[in-house]
Short mmCIF file of C-alpha atoms in Angstrom, two decimals:
data_model
loop_
_atom_site.label_atom_id
_atom_site.label_comp_id
_atom_site.label_asym_id
_atom_site.label_seq_id
_atom_site.Cartn_x
_atom_site.Cartn_y
_atom_site.Cartn_z
CA MET A 2 -117.78 -65.62 -74.19
CA PRO A 3 -119.64 -65.56 -70.94
CA SER A 4 -121.81 -62.43 -71.12
CA GLU A 5 -120.52 -61.48 -67.30
CA PRO A 6 -117.18 -63.15 -66.58
CA SER A 7 -116.17 -61.27 -63.45
CA ARG A 8 -120.06 -61.78 -62.13
CA ARG A 9 -119.10 -65.57 -62.65
CA VAL A 10 -115.64 -65.75 -61.05
CA GLU A 11 -117.32 -64.69 -57.86
CA ASP A 12 -120.19 -67.35 -57.95
CA LYS A 13 -117.34 -69.77 -58.14
CA LEU A 14 -115.36 -67.90 -54.95
CA PHE A 15 -118.44 -68.12 -53.46
CA TYR A 16 -118.27 -71.85 -53.58
CA ASN A 17 -114.90 -72.05 -51.47
CA ARG A 18 -113.97 -71.29 -48.02
CA TYR A 19 -111.05 -69.37 -46.97
CA LEU A 20 -109.62 -67.49 -43.75
CA VAL A 21 -108.53 -64.26 -44.52
CA ASP A 22 -105.33 -62.94 -42.81
CA SER A 23 -106.66 -59.44 -42.31
CA GLY A 24 -104.17 -56.60 -43.11
CA ARG A 25 -101.66 -59.24 -44.46
CA ALA A 26 -101.78 -59.30 -47.95
CA HIS A 27 -99.58 -61.98 -49.16
CA ILE A 28 -99.42 -60.90 -52.44
CA LYS A 29 -98.15 -56.76 -53.17
CA VAL A 30 -98.58 -54.92 -56.41
CA ARG A 31 -95.25 -52.63 -56.75
CA PRO A 32 -96.74 -48.95 -56.68
CA HIS A 33 -96.50 -47.75 -60.68
CA THR A 34 -97.49 -45.04 -62.49
CA THR A 35 -98.31 -46.89 -65.83
CA PRO A 36 -98.76 -50.38 -65.71
CA SER A 37 -96.42 -53.14 -67.31
CA SER A 38 -97.53 -55.45 -69.82
CA ARG A 39 -97.18 -58.06 -67.25
CA LEU A 40 -99.19 -56.81 -64.69
CA LEU A 41 -102.33 -56.11 -67.25
CA SER A 42 -102.16 -59.13 -68.18
CA MET A 43 -102.87 -60.44 -64.98
CA LEU A 44 -106.41 -58.43 -65.00
CA LYS A 45 -107.24 -61.70 -67.44
CA ALA A 46 -104.55 -64.28 -66.44
CA CYS A 47 -105.69 -64.91 -62.28
CA PRO A 48 -107.93 -67.47 -62.09
CA ALA A 49 -109.77 -65.66 -59.18
CA ARG A 50 -109.93 -62.52 -60.65
CA CYS A 51 -107.84 -60.72 -57.39
CA TYR A 52 -106.43 -58.17 -59.81
CA GLU A 53 -108.05 -55.24 -61.07
CA LEU A 54 -107.53 -52.04 -62.38
CA SER A 55 -108.20 -48.79 -60.38
CA ASP A 56 -110.15 -45.59 -61.55
CA LYS A 57 -106.28 -44.19 -61.71
CA GLY A 58 -105.12 -46.83 -64.29
CA HIS A 59 -103.40 -48.81 -61.98
CA VAL A 60 -103.33 -52.34 -61.09
CA GLU A 61 -104.42 -53.50 -58.04
CA VAL A 62 -104.61 -56.89 -56.04
CA THR A 63 -106.97 -58.18 -53.63
CA VAL A 64 -105.81 -61.31 -52.17
CA ASP A 65 -109.31 -62.33 -50.15
CA GLY A 66 -110.62 -64.80 -53.20
CA CYS A 67 -106.87 -65.91 -53.51
CA ILE A 68 -106.80 -69.51 -54.57
CA GLU A 69 -102.53 -69.69 -54.20
CA CYS A 70 -101.90 -71.24 -57.88
CA GLY A 71 -98.92 -68.97 -58.35
CA THR A 72 -100.09 -67.81 -61.89
CA CYS A 73 -99.01 -64.18 -61.24
CA ARG A 74 -96.18 -65.23 -59.62
CA VAL A 75 -94.92 -66.60 -62.61
CA ILE A 76 -95.29 -63.70 -64.78
CA CYS A 77 -94.93 -60.68 -62.63
CA GLU A 78 -92.45 -61.58 -59.70
CA GLU A 79 -88.77 -61.94 -61.37
CA SER A 80 -89.67 -58.47 -62.88
CA GLY A 81 -89.95 -57.06 -59.57
CA ASP A 82 -93.88 -56.16 -60.54
CA ILE A 83 -95.39 -58.07 -57.64
CA GLU A 84 -93.87 -59.45 -54.33
CA TRP A 85 -95.21 -62.91 -53.87
CA SER A 86 -95.10 -65.05 -50.68
CA TYR A 87 -97.70 -68.29 -49.31
CA PRO A 88 -100.17 -66.81 -46.73
CA ARG A 89 -99.35 -67.29 -43.30
CA GLY A 90 -99.95 -71.11 -41.81
CA GLY A 91 -103.49 -71.79 -41.79
CA TYR A 92 -104.53 -68.84 -43.63
CA GLY A 93 -105.57 -68.35 -47.16
CA VAL A 94 -107.58 -70.75 -49.21
CA LEU A 95 -109.52 -74.14 -47.29
CA PHE A 96 -109.85 -76.81 -50.17
CA LYS A 97 -112.45 -79.30 -49.02
CA PHE A 98 -111.97 -81.40 -52.09
CA GLY A 99 -108.68 -79.97 -53.91
CA MET B 29 -91.29 -73.99 -30.32
CA ILE B 30 -89.16 -77.07 -31.29
CA GLU B 31 -86.07 -76.65 -29.62
CA GLU B 32 -84.69 -80.34 -30.32
CA ARG B 33 -83.12 -81.44 -33.62
CA PHE B 34 -84.04 -83.98 -36.41
CA ASP B 35 -82.98 -86.27 -38.99
CA ALA B 36 -85.10 -85.05 -41.34
CA ILE B 37 -87.49 -82.27 -42.21
CA VAL B 38 -89.72 -82.92 -45.00
CA VAL B 39 -91.39 -79.08 -46.47
CA GLY B 40 -94.82 -80.01 -47.89
CA ALA B 41 -97.75 -82.75 -47.28
CA GLY B 42 -98.73 -83.49 -50.64
CA MET B 43 -97.59 -87.07 -52.64
CA GLY B 44 -94.38 -86.00 -52.49
CA GLY B 45 -93.77 -84.99 -48.64
CA ASN B 46 -96.10 -87.90 -47.64
CA ALA B 47 -93.95 -90.55 -48.97
CA ALA B 48 -90.88 -88.88 -47.92
CA ALA B 49 -92.11 -88.74 -44.46
CA LEU B 50 -93.78 -92.03 -44.24
CA ILE B 51 -90.35 -93.94 -45.84
CA MET B 52 -88.11 -92.23 -43.26
CA ALA B 53 -90.31 -92.15 -39.96
CA GLU B 54 -91.08 -95.87 -40.86
CA ARG B 55 -86.97 -96.27 -40.84
CA GLY B 56 -86.66 -94.86 -37.70
CA LEU B 57 -85.28 -91.46 -38.37
CA LYS B 58 -86.55 -88.77 -36.40
CA VAL B 59 -89.01 -86.54 -39.57
CA LEU B 60 -91.03 -83.93 -38.99
CA GLN B 61 -93.09 -82.72 -41.34
CA LEU B 62 -94.50 -78.82 -41.95
CA GLU B 63 -97.55 -77.98 -43.76
CA ARG B 64 -99.01 -75.02 -44.05
CA GLY B 65 -102.51 -75.95 -44.46
CA GLU B 66 -104.76 -76.27 -41.80
CA TYR B 67 -104.81 -80.07 -42.20
CA SER B 68 -102.85 -82.29 -44.87
CA GLY B 69 -104.78 -81.95 -47.91
CA SER B 70 -106.31 -78.67 -47.42
CA LYS B 71 -104.00 -76.97 -49.55
CA ASN B 72 -103.63 -79.51 -52.38
CA VAL B 73 -105.28 -79.85 -55.64
CA GLN B 74 -105.18 -82.45 -58.14
CA GLY B 75 -107.83 -83.96 -60.69
CA ALA B 76 -107.26 -86.74 -59.63
CA ILE B 77 -106.17 -89.93 -60.40
CA LEU B 78 -104.42 -92.26 -58.05
CA TYR B 79 -101.71 -95.06 -59.45
CA ALA B 80 -101.79 -98.15 -57.39
CA ASP B 81 -98.48 -99.28 -58.51
CA MET B 82 -96.28 -96.56 -56.78
CA LEU B 83 -98.53 -96.19 -53.61
CA GLU B 84 -98.33 -99.69 -52.96
CA LYS B 85 -94.46 -99.38 -52.76
CA LEU B 86 -95.41 -97.04 -50.11
CA ILE B 87 -98.52 -98.21 -48.26
CA PRO B 88 -98.88 -102.39 -49.56
CA ASN B 89 -102.57 -102.54 -47.95
CA PHE B 90 -103.84 -99.15 -48.80
CA ARG B 91 -107.19 -100.28 -50.55
CA GLU B 92 -108.29 -101.52 -46.86
CA ASP B 93 -109.01 -98.16 -45.62
CA ALA B 94 -107.93 -95.19 -48.13
CA PRO B 95 -110.78 -93.12 -49.21
CA LEU B 96 -110.69 -94.38 -52.84
CA GLU B 97 -113.55 -92.78 -55.39
CA ARG B 98 -113.74 -95.11 -58.54
CA HIS B 99 -111.51 -97.51 -60.27
CA LEU B 100 -110.84 -96.83 -63.82
CA VAL B 101 -112.54 -99.18 -66.37
CA GLU B 102 -112.30 -96.74 -69.29
CA GLN B 103 -110.32 -94.08 -70.93
CA ARG B 104 -111.78 -91.57 -73.50
CA PHE B 105 -109.76 -89.31 -75.66
CA TRP B 106 -111.45 -86.86 -77.39
CA ILE B 107 -110.71 -84.42 -79.86
CA VAL B 108 -112.86 -81.89 -80.17
CA ASP B 109 -114.23 -78.85 -82.38
CA GLU B 110 -116.90 -76.34 -81.76
CA ARG B 111 -119.47 -78.58 -82.00
CA SER B 112 -118.59 -82.02 -82.02
CA HIS B 113 -116.10 -84.34 -80.59
CA THR B 114 -114.19 -87.52 -82.43
CA GLY B 115 -113.01 -90.30 -79.89
CA ILE B 116 -110.81 -93.16 -79.19
CA HIS B 117 -112.23 -94.84 -76.71
CA TYR B 118 -110.64 -97.77 -74.62
CA ARG B 119 -112.79 -99.75 -71.99
CA SER B 120 -111.89 -103.29 -70.66
CA ASP B 121 -113.44 -105.33 -68.02
CA ASP B 122 -109.97 -106.38 -67.07
CA PHE B 123 -109.67 -103.64 -65.10
CA ASN B 124 -112.15 -104.95 -62.83
CA GLU B 125 -109.75 -106.75 -61.07
CA GLU B 126 -109.04 -107.68 -57.38
CA LYS B 127 -106.24 -104.63 -57.42
CA PRO B 128 -107.12 -102.46 -59.50
CA ASN B 129 -104.29 -100.28 -60.91
CA ARG B 130 -106.00 -96.85 -61.24
CA TYR B 131 -108.53 -94.82 -59.11
CA THR B 132 -110.15 -91.64 -58.88
CA ILE B 133 -109.42 -89.69 -55.67
CA ILE B 134 -110.29 -86.07 -53.80
CA ARG B 135 -107.02 -84.98 -52.75
CA ALA B 136 -108.14 -83.46 -49.69
CA GLN B 137 -109.46 -86.42 -48.56
CA PHE B 138 -106.97 -88.93 -49.56
CA ASP B 139 -104.11 -86.62 -48.34
CA LYS B 140 -105.76 -86.65 -44.63
CA TRP B 141 -105.51 -90.27 -44.65
CA PHE B 142 -102.20 -90.26 -46.44
CA SER B 143 -100.67 -88.17 -43.37
CA GLN B 144 -102.37 -90.07 -40.93
CA LYS B 145 -100.45 -93.03 -41.92
CA VAL B 146 -97.51 -90.86 -41.65
CA ARG B 147 -98.31 -90.02 -38.08
CA GLU B 148 -98.73 -93.69 -37.50
CA ALA B 149 -95.00 -94.09 -38.82
CA GLY B 150 -93.74 -92.11 -36.02
CA ALA B 151 -93.34 -88.84 -38.45
CA THR B 152 -94.17 -85.25 -36.34
CA VAL B 153 -96.71 -83.56 -38.24
CA LEU B 154 -96.68 -79.82 -37.97
CA CYS B 155 -99.76 -78.34 -39.77
CA GLU B 156 -100.74 -74.40 -40.10
CA THR B 157 -96.89 -73.51 -40.22
CA THR B 158 -95.36 -71.88 -43.40
CA VAL B 159 -91.61 -72.26 -44.10
CA THR B 160 -90.60 -68.74 -44.79
CA GLU B 161 -86.75 -69.54 -45.72
CA LEU B 162 -84.08 -72.38 -45.70
CA LEU B 163 -81.47 -71.73 -42.79
CA GLN B 164 -78.25 -71.69 -44.46
CA ASP B 165 -74.65 -71.88 -42.86
CA SER B 166 -71.61 -69.22 -44.02
CA ASP B 167 -70.93 -71.95 -46.74
CA GLY B 168 -74.13 -72.62 -48.44
CA ARG B 169 -75.20 -75.82 -46.77
CA VAL B 170 -79.14 -76.10 -46.46
CA VAL B 171 -78.89 -76.91 -42.12
CA GLY B 172 -82.47 -76.33 -41.32
CA VAL B 173 -85.66 -74.17 -41.88
CA ARG B 174 -87.39 -71.03 -40.48
CA THR B 175 -91.31 -70.73 -40.21
CA ASP B 176 -93.57 -68.32 -39.57
CA ARG B 177 -94.54 -69.72 -36.34
CA ASP B 178 -92.72 -67.73 -32.78
CA GLY B 179 -89.03 -68.63 -32.62
CA GLY B 180 -89.51 -70.78 -35.61
CA LYS B 181 -86.19 -72.17 -36.18
CA ILE B 182 -85.35 -75.81 -36.79
CA HIS B 183 -82.62 -77.35 -37.57
CA ALA B 184 -82.12 -80.81 -39.32
CA ASP B 185 -79.45 -82.70 -40.97
CA VAL B 186 -81.54 -82.86 -44.44
CA VAL B 187 -84.38 -80.95 -45.98
CA VAL B 188 -86.71 -82.51 -48.43
CA LEU B 189 -88.31 -79.75 -50.33
CA ALA B 190 -91.81 -81.29 -51.00
CA GLU B 191 -93.20 -77.74 -51.60
CA GLY B 192 -94.78 -78.10 -54.47
CA VAL B 193 -94.72 -76.71 -57.98
CA ASN B 194 -93.91 -72.99 -56.95
CA GLY B 195 -90.99 -74.25 -55.19
CA VAL B 196 -90.98 -70.93 -53.24
CA LEU B 197 -88.39 -71.96 -50.99
CA GLY B 198 -85.64 -73.50 -53.38
CA THR B 199 -85.99 -70.19 -55.35
CA GLY B 200 -85.57 -68.11 -52.35
CA ALA B 201 -82.58 -69.69 -51.42
CA GLY B 202 -80.90 -69.63 -55.10
CA LEU B 203 -81.35 -73.79 -55.58
CA ARG B 204 -83.26 -73.24 -58.52
CA THR B 205 -84.79 -70.97 -60.35
CA ARG B 206 -88.91 -70.35 -60.57
CA PRO B 207 -91.27 -71.55 -63.29
CA LYS B 208 -91.15 -70.20 -66.23
CA PRO B 209 -94.27 -69.01 -68.18
CA ASP B 210 -93.72 -71.13 -71.04
CA LYS B 211 -93.07 -74.11 -68.74
CA VAL B 212 -95.94 -74.08 -66.10
CA ALA B 213 -99.72 -74.71 -67.33
CA LEU B 214 -102.60 -73.46 -64.98
CA ALA B 215 -105.46 -75.93 -64.59
CA VAL B 216 -109.26 -74.62 -63.30
CA LYS B 217 -111.21 -77.16 -62.15
CA GLU B 218 -114.78 -77.14 -60.67
CA MET B 219 -116.54 -80.12 -58.52
CA HIS B 220 -119.56 -80.79 -59.93
CA PHE B 221 -121.73 -83.04 -57.59
CA LEU B 222 -124.51 -85.49 -58.78
CA SER B 223 -126.37 -88.34 -57.40
CA ARG B 224 -124.15 -91.80 -57.98
CA GLU B 225 -127.22 -93.31 -60.28
CA THR B 226 -127.30 -90.35 -62.16
CA ILE B 227 -123.42 -90.49 -62.90
CA ASP B 228 -123.81 -94.20 -63.26
CA ALA B 229 -126.22 -93.74 -66.06
CA ARG B 230 -124.49 -91.05 -67.98
CA PHE B 231 -120.92 -92.50 -67.97
CA ASN B 232 -122.12 -96.10 -68.71
CA LEU B 233 -120.54 -97.33 -65.13
CA LYS B 234 -121.85 -99.71 -62.39
CA GLY B 235 -120.73 -100.16 -58.86
CA ASP B 236 -117.52 -98.49 -58.45
CA GLU B 237 -116.17 -98.32 -62.10
CA GLY B 238 -115.04 -95.05 -63.39
CA LEU B 239 -113.93 -93.32 -66.03
CA VAL B 240 -111.58 -90.65 -67.42
CA ILE B 241 -112.57 -88.08 -70.43
CA GLU B 242 -109.50 -86.04 -71.75
CA ALA B 243 -110.08 -83.44 -74.19
CA ALA B 244 -107.87 -81.16 -76.54
CA GLY B 245 -108.94 -79.06 -79.45
CA SER B 246 -110.95 -76.25 -80.10
CA ILE B 247 -111.65 -75.69 -76.09
CA SER B 248 -108.24 -74.46 -75.53
CA ARG B 249 -108.73 -71.76 -78.62
CA GLY B 250 -105.43 -72.46 -80.14
CA MET B 251 -103.79 -72.76 -76.80
CA THR B 252 -101.56 -75.02 -75.63
CA GLY B 253 -103.81 -77.45 -73.58
CA MET B 254 -106.64 -79.90 -72.35
CA GLY B 255 -109.29 -80.45 -70.40
CA PHE B 256 -110.29 -83.48 -68.52
CA ILE B 257 -113.43 -85.19 -66.58
CA TYR B 258 -113.06 -87.40 -64.01
CA SER B 259 -115.71 -89.39 -62.69
CA ASN B 260 -115.77 -89.85 -58.48
CA LYS B 261 -118.69 -91.31 -56.55
CA GLU B 262 -120.96 -88.77 -56.49
CA CYS B 263 -119.20 -85.97 -58.20
CA ILE B 264 -117.49 -85.34 -61.25
CA SER B 265 -114.27 -83.29 -61.45
CA LEU B 266 -114.43 -81.23 -64.49
CA GLY B 267 -111.15 -78.81 -65.71
CA ILE B 268 -109.09 -77.36 -68.34
CA GLY B 269 -105.23 -76.30 -68.30
CA CYS B 270 -103.54 -74.38 -70.58
CA LEU B 271 -99.68 -73.16 -70.51
CA VAL B 272 -99.42 -69.64 -68.39
CA ALA B 273 -97.43 -68.02 -71.26
CA ASP B 274 -100.46 -68.75 -73.46
CA PHE B 275 -102.99 -67.07 -71.02
CA GLN B 276 -100.36 -64.23 -71.20
CA ARG B 277 -100.62 -63.89 -74.65
CA THR B 278 -103.76 -64.19 -75.77
CA GLY B 279 -105.96 -62.55 -73.04
CA GLU B 280 -108.12 -65.66 -72.56
CA THR B 281 -109.49 -65.91 -69.27
CA PRO B 282 -109.08 -69.51 -67.42
CA TYR B 283 -112.89 -69.26 -66.12
CA GLY B 284 -113.85 -68.16 -69.51
CA LEU B 285 -112.28 -71.12 -71.05
CA LEU B 286 -113.38 -73.37 -68.09
CA GLU B 287 -117.71 -72.04 -69.21
CA GLY B 288 -116.84 -72.77 -72.75
CA PHE B 289 -115.91 -76.39 -71.73
CA LYS B 290 -118.85 -76.82 -69.90
CA ARG B 291 -120.71 -75.32 -72.48
CA HIS B 292 -119.35 -77.71 -75.26
CA PRO B 293 -122.24 -79.76 -76.55
CA SER B 294 -120.61 -83.28 -75.78
CA VAL B 295 -120.07 -82.03 -72.16
CA ALA B 296 -123.00 -80.17 -71.05
CA PRO B 297 -125.48 -82.93 -70.97
CA LEU B 298 -122.81 -85.04 -68.81
CA ILE B 299 -123.21 -82.52 -65.93
CA GLU B 300 -126.44 -81.03 -66.12
CA GLY B 301 -128.24 -80.46 -63.32
CA SER B 302 -125.25 -80.48 -61.37
CA GLU B 303 -124.24 -78.68 -57.54
CA VAL B 304 -121.04 -76.90 -58.07
CA LYS B 305 -118.89 -77.20 -54.76
CA GLU B 306 -115.62 -75.74 -55.11
CA TYR B 307 -113.51 -74.34 -57.93
CA SER B 308 -109.75 -74.63 -57.49
CA ALA B 309 -106.45 -73.78 -59.55
CA HIS B 310 -103.22 -75.11 -59.86
CA LEU B 311 -100.22 -75.04 -62.11
CA ILE B 312 -98.81 -77.99 -63.21
CA PRO B 313 -95.15 -78.56 -64.56
CA GLU B 314 -95.22 -78.95 -68.42
CA GLY B 315 -91.40 -78.16 -69.31
CA GLY B 316 -90.45 -82.15 -68.88
CA TYR B 317 -87.09 -83.28 -68.70
CA LYS B 318 -85.48 -80.05 -69.77
CA ALA B 319 -87.03 -78.26 -66.99
CA ILE B 320 -85.67 -80.47 -64.53
CA PRO B 321 -83.86 -78.43 -61.91
CA GLN B 322 -80.62 -79.90 -59.29
CA LEU B 323 -82.27 -82.44 -57.53
CA CYS B 324 -79.88 -82.56 -54.53
CA GLY B 325 -77.29 -80.50 -53.00
CA GLU B 326 -75.75 -79.98 -49.39
CA GLY B 327 -78.37 -80.90 -46.83
CA TRP B 328 -81.24 -80.95 -49.27
CA VAL B 329 -83.16 -82.96 -51.98
CA VAL B 330 -86.06 -81.84 -54.17
CA VAL B 331 -88.98 -83.95 -55.15
CA GLY B 332 -92.35 -84.34 -56.87
CA ASP B 333 -93.91 -81.10 -58.70
CA ALA B 334 -90.95 -78.57 -57.26
CA ALA B 335 -88.48 -80.78 -59.05
CA GLN B 336 -90.83 -80.27 -61.99
CA LEU B 337 -91.00 -84.06 -62.65
CA ASN B 338 -94.19 -84.32 -64.22
CA ASN B 339 -94.97 -86.40 -67.51
CA ALA B 340 -97.45 -84.16 -69.69
CA ILE B 341 -98.34 -86.35 -72.23
CA HIS B 342 -99.34 -89.34 -70.09
CA ARG B 343 -100.68 -86.76 -67.63
CA GLU B 344 -98.86 -88.15 -64.86
CA GLY B 345 -97.45 -86.38 -61.95
CA SER B 346 -98.73 -87.62 -58.42
CA ASN B 347 -96.76 -91.10 -59.12
CA LEU B 348 -93.53 -89.62 -59.86
CA ALA B 349 -94.06 -87.24 -57.06
CA MET B 350 -94.39 -90.09 -55.00
CA THR B 351 -91.91 -92.12 -56.53
CA SER B 352 -89.56 -89.58 -56.32
CA GLY B 353 -90.26 -88.81 -52.76
CA ARG B 354 -89.52 -92.52 -51.94
CA ILE B 355 -86.32 -92.75 -53.40
CA ALA B 356 -85.13 -89.85 -52.07
CA ALA B 357 -86.35 -91.45 -48.63
CA GLU B 358 -84.65 -94.19 -49.04
CA ALA B 359 -81.32 -92.90 -50.45
CA ILE B 360 -81.27 -90.70 -46.95
CA CYS B 361 -82.02 -93.44 -45.04
CA LEU B 362 -79.03 -95.45 -46.42
CA ILE B 363 -76.36 -92.45 -45.94
CA LYS B 364 -77.91 -92.49 -42.30
CA SER B 365 -77.63 -95.70 -41.59
CA ARG B 366 -73.73 -95.53 -42.61
CA ASN B 367 -73.84 -92.73 -40.42
CA ASP B 368 -72.39 -90.43 -43.05
CA PRO B 369 -73.08 -86.41 -43.12
CA MET B 370 -75.71 -85.25 -45.79
CA THR B 371 -73.29 -83.65 -48.43
CA ALA B 372 -74.38 -83.00 -52.34
CA LYS B 373 -71.97 -85.87 -52.96
CA ASN B 374 -73.81 -88.31 -50.83
CA LEU B 375 -77.39 -87.34 -51.43
CA SER B 376 -76.64 -87.87 -54.80
CA LEU B 377 -77.35 -91.31 -54.91
CA TYR B 378 -81.08 -90.05 -54.78
CA LYS B 379 -80.01 -88.59 -58.05
CA LYS B 380 -78.77 -91.77 -59.23
CA LEU B 381 -81.20 -94.30 -58.15
CA LEU B 382 -83.90 -91.58 -59.61
CA ASN B 383 -82.11 -91.98 -63.11
CA ASP B 384 -82.49 -95.52 -62.92
CA SER B 385 -86.28 -95.35 -62.49
CA PHE B 386 -89.47 -94.99 -64.96
CA VAL B 387 -89.20 -91.15 -63.57
CA ILE B 388 -86.60 -90.01 -65.35
CA LYS B 389 -86.83 -92.75 -68.09
CA ASP B 390 -90.24 -91.40 -69.32
CA LEU B 391 -89.08 -87.59 -69.04
CA LYS B 392 -86.00 -88.37 -71.12
CA LYS B 393 -88.28 -90.24 -73.51
CA TYR B 394 -90.22 -87.44 -74.31
CA LYS B 395 -87.84 -84.95 -73.78
CA ASP B 396 -88.57 -82.57 -77.07
CA MET B 397 -92.62 -83.12 -76.76
CA PRO B 398 -93.26 -79.96 -74.35
CA ALA B 399 -91.02 -77.71 -77.08
CA LEU B 400 -92.94 -78.98 -79.97
CA MET B 401 -96.26 -78.60 -78.67
CA HIS B 402 -95.52 -75.42 -77.21
CA THR B 403 -94.62 -73.80 -80.47
CA HIS B 404 -97.09 -75.29 -82.75
CA SER B 405 -99.85 -75.03 -80.45
CA GLN B 406 -102.00 -73.20 -82.96
CA ASN B 407 -101.91 -76.62 -85.26
CA PHE B 408 -101.57 -79.11 -82.83
CA PHE B 409 -104.70 -77.76 -80.76
CA LEU B 410 -106.90 -75.51 -83.22
CA THR B 411 -105.89 -76.23 -86.66
CA TYR B 412 -105.90 -80.52 -86.83
CA PRO B 413 -108.63 -80.65 -84.70
CA GLN B 414 -110.85 -78.92 -86.93
CA LEU B 415 -109.59 -80.45 -89.97
CA PHE B 416 -110.36 -83.95 -88.46
CA SER B 417 -114.10 -82.95 -87.08
CA LYS B 418 -114.56 -81.96 -90.67
CA ALA B 419 -113.04 -84.90 -92.31
CA MET B 420 -114.80 -87.41 -89.94
CA GLN B 421 -118.48 -85.39 -90.33
CA ASP B 422 -117.86 -85.78 -94.25
CA TYR B 423 -116.83 -89.64 -93.66
CA VAL B 424 -120.31 -90.34 -91.85
CA ARG B 425 -122.62 -87.54 -93.53
CA VAL B 426 -124.61 -89.23 -96.55
CA ASP B 427 -125.25 -86.70 -98.89
CA GLY B 428 -125.58 -87.83 -102.12
CA THR B 429 -121.62 -86.94 -102.93
CA PRO B 430 -119.73 -89.60 -104.46
CA LYS B 431 -117.04 -91.33 -102.21
CA LEU B 432 -113.98 -90.85 -104.08
CA GLU B 433 -114.92 -87.09 -104.01
CA LYS B 434 -115.45 -86.66 -100.79
CA GLU B 435 -111.88 -88.04 -100.19
CA LYS B 436 -110.45 -85.61 -102.21
CA LEU B 437 -112.02 -82.74 -100.66
CA MET B 438 -111.03 -83.93 -97.38
CA LEU B 439 -107.42 -84.19 -98.75
CA SER B 440 -107.46 -80.75 -100.16
CA SER B 441 -109.08 -79.00 -96.90
CA PHE B 442 -105.77 -80.26 -94.89
CA ILE B 443 -103.08 -79.24 -97.83
CA LYS B 444 -104.58 -76.10 -97.90
CA ALA B 445 -104.62 -75.56 -94.51
CA ARG B 446 -101.44 -76.76 -93.80
CA SER B 447 -99.39 -77.59 -97.17
CA TRP B 448 -97.82 -81.07 -98.03
CA SER B 449 -94.66 -79.57 -96.42
CA GLY B 450 -96.24 -78.59 -93.44
CA LEU B 451 -98.07 -81.91 -93.25
CA PHE B 452 -94.98 -84.07 -93.52
CA SER B 453 -92.99 -82.30 -91.10
CA ASP B 454 -95.45 -82.29 -88.59
CA ALA B 455 -95.84 -86.00 -88.75
CA LEU B 456 -91.75 -86.38 -88.79
CA ARG B 457 -91.39 -83.64 -85.79
CA ILE B 458 -94.00 -86.08 -83.71
CA ALA B 459 -92.75 -89.07 -84.69
CA ARG B 460 -88.86 -87.44 -83.34
CA ALA B 461 -90.30 -86.55 -80.08
CA TRP B 462 -92.29 -89.59 -79.64
CA ARG B 463 -89.65 -91.80 -80.18
#
């Protein structure tokens, strides 16, 4: 296993270009006291590591590095754990190669 | 914003959307294509391999100016354990032909070119526009779309949903359900840049020859998945994908899996010294025939990944997208030429034509494979590859053990791991699902 997986993902995301839509997160986590197992699975399953556990034990999402795959939507949208949409037109990840 | 009415709106500018928009525009329909990326291609992710036959049906002379990488002359299938690979390699000089059959491509670049063809055919292509909702009348008929641009309602006789694997609009309008975690794979990919000479030398290639490696086994850590390596002109596309449900179940990370694949002793020397320039992720439809949703309705059709049209066994998707986009467009043009309305009944012509094509025939052939692979992933993706690798090593290693004894040990290792009945039923299951 990689010794510092978090660091590695950040390094990977550094290669990418983004146009961040400040103040308009396209994914929102439903406020909760205890995160569901689905939300907790996103800490590992998100390929951009957008999901993190806060000091208070809540799962939080920061979409700036999102590569818009839809994995969290597939796992968490139906149950209402998250609200998911694509970024506004032109915003988000800008692939050079794809 | 756009006040006028269109014959057809195409949502999305991937392979399916571009194919549909191109054909309809060429045949004189008034077409609007909407794409959320800054240009067509900027949101699109694929391995990627282009299948010439399906593109020729759209743009016969595409080889003249399309941004192609390398034509494929070799296919390597690897079964891997932690330290080895057992390969079946097929290479043929027949693939060095005047009109090669398969090419590697870089999607962002290819799609930009494809989009130019769509514009030249007369379609209006509007980028940086996210469609937020399908407009439906009181009877549920789709009559247009709403976008995130000011006053963004646009009307059309028919909407072609080429919105990609997530299919957000169709789901939102209740036309189909959202993909389930066991019906889609998450693939992550990196673009590794190396000099052309280095790639040629490491993969035994010359000129524009290219190669594909597909690997399954311990790299997916018991999950249903596989790794791939595609040679482009001056870079290598390297990635790995596994079912979303497996990631959810095991707690493995996609990037951890990717790093593991890159460190595999058979892979590491191929990318040594490379400069990585992009990291991407994408969902791939894996549910096969049984996961295909309703393909058309009142005022709409769905094509490509949004319709979950992907042949996971042969790793074909973009050709199914192109073909379904083309066939949907041809059906729409035919209905239009008769001055008939875009009703579900009339649009079912698309479904009929698609059923007669390789798209549905191939998916039907493998209809039982996805479930088999998913429910027995530990056996097919870990146990067997490990047994097989061990057997291969025993076979080639010369150590004074009599061959007969080696064979007995080999056989007993398989029986110990899977039992006679297990081996028999695994073989039977595969044979049945493959047939």
